[in-house]
PDB file of C-alpha atoms in Angstrom:
ATOM      1  CA  MET A   2       0.000   0.000   0.000  1.00  0.00           C
ATOM      2  CA  ALA A   3       1.392   3.387  -0.982  1.00  0.00           C
ATOM      3  CA  ASP A   4       2.283   5.835   1.739  1.00  0.00           C
ATOM      4  CA  PRO A   5      -0.389   8.587   1.664  1.00  0.00           C
ATOM      5  CA  ASP A   6       1.941  11.147   3.302  1.00  0.00           C
ATOM      6  CA  PRO A   7       3.315  13.366   0.485  1.00  0.00           C
ATOM      7  CA  ASP A   8       6.211  14.369   2.749  1.00  0.00           C
ATOM      8  CA  SER A   9       7.308  10.804   3.467  1.00  0.00           C
ATOM      9  CA  LEU A  10      10.727   9.760   2.249  1.00  0.00           C
ATOM     10  CA  GLU A  11       9.188   7.244  -0.132  1.00  0.00           C
ATOM     11  CA  ALA A  12       6.893   9.856  -1.685  1.00  0.00           C
ATOM     12  CA  ARG A  13       9.750  12.330  -2.103  1.00  0.00           C
ATOM     13  CA  LEU A  14      11.970   9.661  -3.676  1.00  0.00           C
ATOM     14  CA  ARG A  15       9.173   8.843  -6.143  1.00  0.00           C
ATOM     15  CA  ARG A  16       8.780  12.524  -7.011  1.00  0.00           C
ATOM     16  CA  LEU A  17      12.546  12.847  -7.461  1.00  0.00           C
ATOM     17  CA  HIS A  18      12.545   9.952  -9.907  1.00  0.00           C
ATOM     18  CA  ASP A  19       9.415  11.212 -11.667  1.00  0.00           C
ATOM     19  CA  HIS A  20      10.946  14.654 -12.268  1.00  0.00           C
ATOM     20  CA  LEU A  21      14.052  13.107 -13.781  1.00  0.00           C
ATOM     21  CA  GLU A  22      12.109  10.572 -15.824  1.00  0.00           C
ATOM     22  CA  ALA A  23       9.990  13.402 -17.235  1.00  0.00           C
ATOM     23  CA  THR A  24      13.080  14.985 -18.820  1.00  0.00           C
ATOM     24  CA  ALA A  25      13.842  11.894 -20.927  1.00  0.00           C
ATOM     25  CA  GLU A  26      11.536  12.830 -23.802  1.00  0.00           C
ATOM     26  CA  LEU A  27      12.276  16.550 -23.801  1.00  0.00           C
ATOM     27  CA  PRO A  28      14.651  18.237 -26.250  1.00  0.00           C
ATOM     28  CA  ILE A  29      17.806  18.641 -24.153  1.00  0.00           C
ATOM     29  CA  ASN A  30      21.392  18.841 -25.343  1.00  0.00           C
ATOM     30  CA  HIS A  31      23.314  15.573 -25.325  1.00  0.00           C
ATOM     31  CA  ARG A  32      25.695  16.414 -22.457  1.00  0.00           C
ATOM     32  CA  THR A  33      22.946  17.533 -20.094  1.00  0.00           C
ATOM     33  CA  ASN A  34      20.740  14.618 -21.129  1.00  0.00           C
ATOM     34  CA  ARG A  35      23.535  12.194 -20.253  1.00  0.00           C
ATOM     35  CA  TRP A  36      23.817  13.589 -16.693  1.00  0.00           C
ATOM     36  CA  LEU A  37      20.039  13.574 -16.245  1.00  0.00           C
ATOM     37  CA  GLY A  38      19.814   9.998 -17.523  1.00  0.00           C
ATOM     38  CA  GLU A  39      22.444   8.836 -15.040  1.00  0.00           C
ATOM     39  CA  ALA A  40      20.663  10.668 -12.222  1.00  0.00           C
ATOM     40  CA  GLU A  41      17.326   9.142 -13.221  1.00  0.00           C
ATOM     41  CA  ALA A  42      18.809   5.624 -13.115  1.00  0.00           C
ATOM     42  CA  VAL A  43      20.207   6.172  -9.623  1.00  0.00           C
ATOM     43  CA  ALA A  44      16.928   7.723  -8.446  1.00  0.00           C
ATOM     44  CA  ARG A  45      15.027   4.732  -9.867  1.00  0.00           C
ATOM     45  CA  ASP A  46      17.180   2.478  -7.674  1.00  0.00           C
ATOM     46  CA  THR A  47      15.854   4.263  -4.583  1.00  0.00           C
ATOM     47  CA  THR A  48      12.251   3.638  -5.615  1.00  0.00           C
ATOM     48  CA  GLU A  49      12.516   0.054  -6.850  1.00  0.00           C
ATOM     49  CA  ASN A  50      14.757  -1.497  -4.226  1.00  0.00           C
ATOM     50  CA  ASP A  51      14.437  -1.912  -0.484  1.00  0.00           C
ATOM     51  CA  LEU A  52      17.508   0.080   0.532  1.00  0.00           C
ATOM     52  CA  ASP A  53      18.622   0.880   4.057  1.00  0.00           C
ATOM     53  CA  GLY A  54      18.793   4.509   5.141  1.00  0.00           C
ATOM     54  CA  ALA A  55      22.539   4.896   4.611  1.00  0.00           C
ATOM     55  CA  THR A  56      22.359   3.490   1.088  1.00  0.00           C
ATOM     56  CA  THR A  57      19.365   5.665   0.242  1.00  0.00           C
ATOM     57  CA  ARG A  58      21.250   8.786   1.408  1.00  0.00           C
ATOM     58  CA  LYS A  59      24.276   7.704  -0.628  1.00  0.00           C
ATOM     59  CA  ARG A  60      22.110   7.308  -3.749  1.00  0.00           C
ATOM     60  CA  VAL A  61      20.460  10.709  -3.225  1.00  0.00           C
ATOM     61  CA  ARG A  62      23.924  12.290  -2.792  1.00  0.00           C
ATOM     62  CA  GLN A  63      24.924  10.623  -6.081  1.00  0.00           C
ATOM     63  CA  VAL A  64      21.838  12.072  -7.779  1.00  0.00           C
ATOM     64  CA  ALA A  65      22.631  15.526  -6.365  1.00  0.00           C
ATOM     65  CA  HIS A  66      26.218  15.277  -7.636  1.00  0.00           C
ATOM     66  CA  LEU A  67      25.063  14.240 -11.111  1.00  0.00           C
ATOM     67  CA  LEU A  68      22.531  17.064 -11.212  1.00  0.00           C
ATOM     68  CA  ALA A  69      25.237  19.545 -10.195  1.00  0.00           C
ATOM     69  CA  GLU A  70      27.203  18.469 -13.277  1.00  0.00           C
ATOM     70  CA  ALA A  71      24.257  19.021 -15.618  1.00  0.00           C
ATOM     71  CA  ASP A  72      24.012  22.318 -17.448  1.00  0.00           C
ATOM     72  CA  SER A  73      20.737  24.180 -17.136  1.00  0.00           C
ATOM     73  CA  PRO A  74      18.595  23.075 -20.079  1.00  0.00           C
ATOM     74  CA  GLU A  75      17.088  25.678 -22.386  1.00  0.00           C
ATOM     75  CA  HIS A  76      13.742  23.857 -22.469  1.00  0.00           C
ATOM     76  CA  GLU A  77      11.525  25.427 -19.776  1.00  0.00           C
ATOM     77  CA  ARG A  78       9.808  22.200 -18.624  1.00  0.00           C
ATOM     78  CA  ALA A  79      13.186  20.454 -18.395  1.00  0.00           C
ATOM     79  CA  LYS A  80      14.564  23.381 -16.399  1.00  0.00           C
ATOM     80  CA  THR A  81      11.587  23.196 -14.010  1.00  0.00           C
ATOM     81  CA  HIS A  82      11.975  19.435 -13.534  1.00  0.00           C
ATOM     82  CA  LEU A  83      15.721  19.799 -12.938  1.00  0.00           C
ATOM     83  CA  GLU A  84      15.240  22.532 -10.346  1.00  0.00           C
ATOM     84  CA  SER A  85      12.539  20.491  -8.566  1.00  0.00           C
ATOM     85  CA  ALA A  86      14.827  17.445  -8.522  1.00  0.00           C
ATOM     86  CA  ARG A  87      17.680  19.492  -7.071  1.00  0.00           C
ATOM     87  CA  GLU A  88      15.373  20.906  -4.379  1.00  0.00           C
ATOM     88  CA  LEU A  89      14.137  17.424  -3.482  1.00  0.00           C
ATOM     89  CA  CYS A  90      17.711  16.146  -3.130  1.00  0.00           C
ATOM     90  CA  THR A  91      18.545  19.037  -0.811  1.00  0.00           C
ATOM     91  CA  ALA A  92      15.406  18.471   1.291  1.00  0.00           C
ATOM     92  CA  ILE A  93      15.876  14.699   1.522  1.00  0.00           C
ATOM     93  CA  LEU A  94      19.509  15.027   2.565  1.00  0.00           C
ATOM     94  CA  ALA A  95      18.735  17.791   5.071  1.00  0.00           C
ATOM     95  CA  ASP A  96      15.966  15.719   6.665  1.00  0.00           C
ATOM     96  CA  SER A  97      18.090  12.578   6.802  1.00  0.00           C
ATOM     97  CA  SER A  98      20.917  14.427   8.556  1.00  0.00           C
ATOM     98  CA  GLU A  99      18.573  15.538  11.328  1.00  0.00           C
ATOM     99  CA  GLY A 100      17.764  11.988  12.362  1.00  0.00           C
TER     100      GLY A 100
END
């Protein structure tokens, strides 16, 4: 059963993946698309596998690093998805460091 809390870690990880997945079909330059594709694959790992907290944080840090390498896309929807993904990484990592 899906967690109904939109602020739960699982829900935020799903949104992180969804934002990155949404960029796959958008017209983005090859270099940026490569970084986003890598980040999407790592984010998918957090949603499809039962990872412990330390591994989940490591994966989210990897996503954040990959997103930091990506240039800002010219396509507005891609730019919005990228910014949302970056914000989610920051929020997830900030929350996980409090515990």
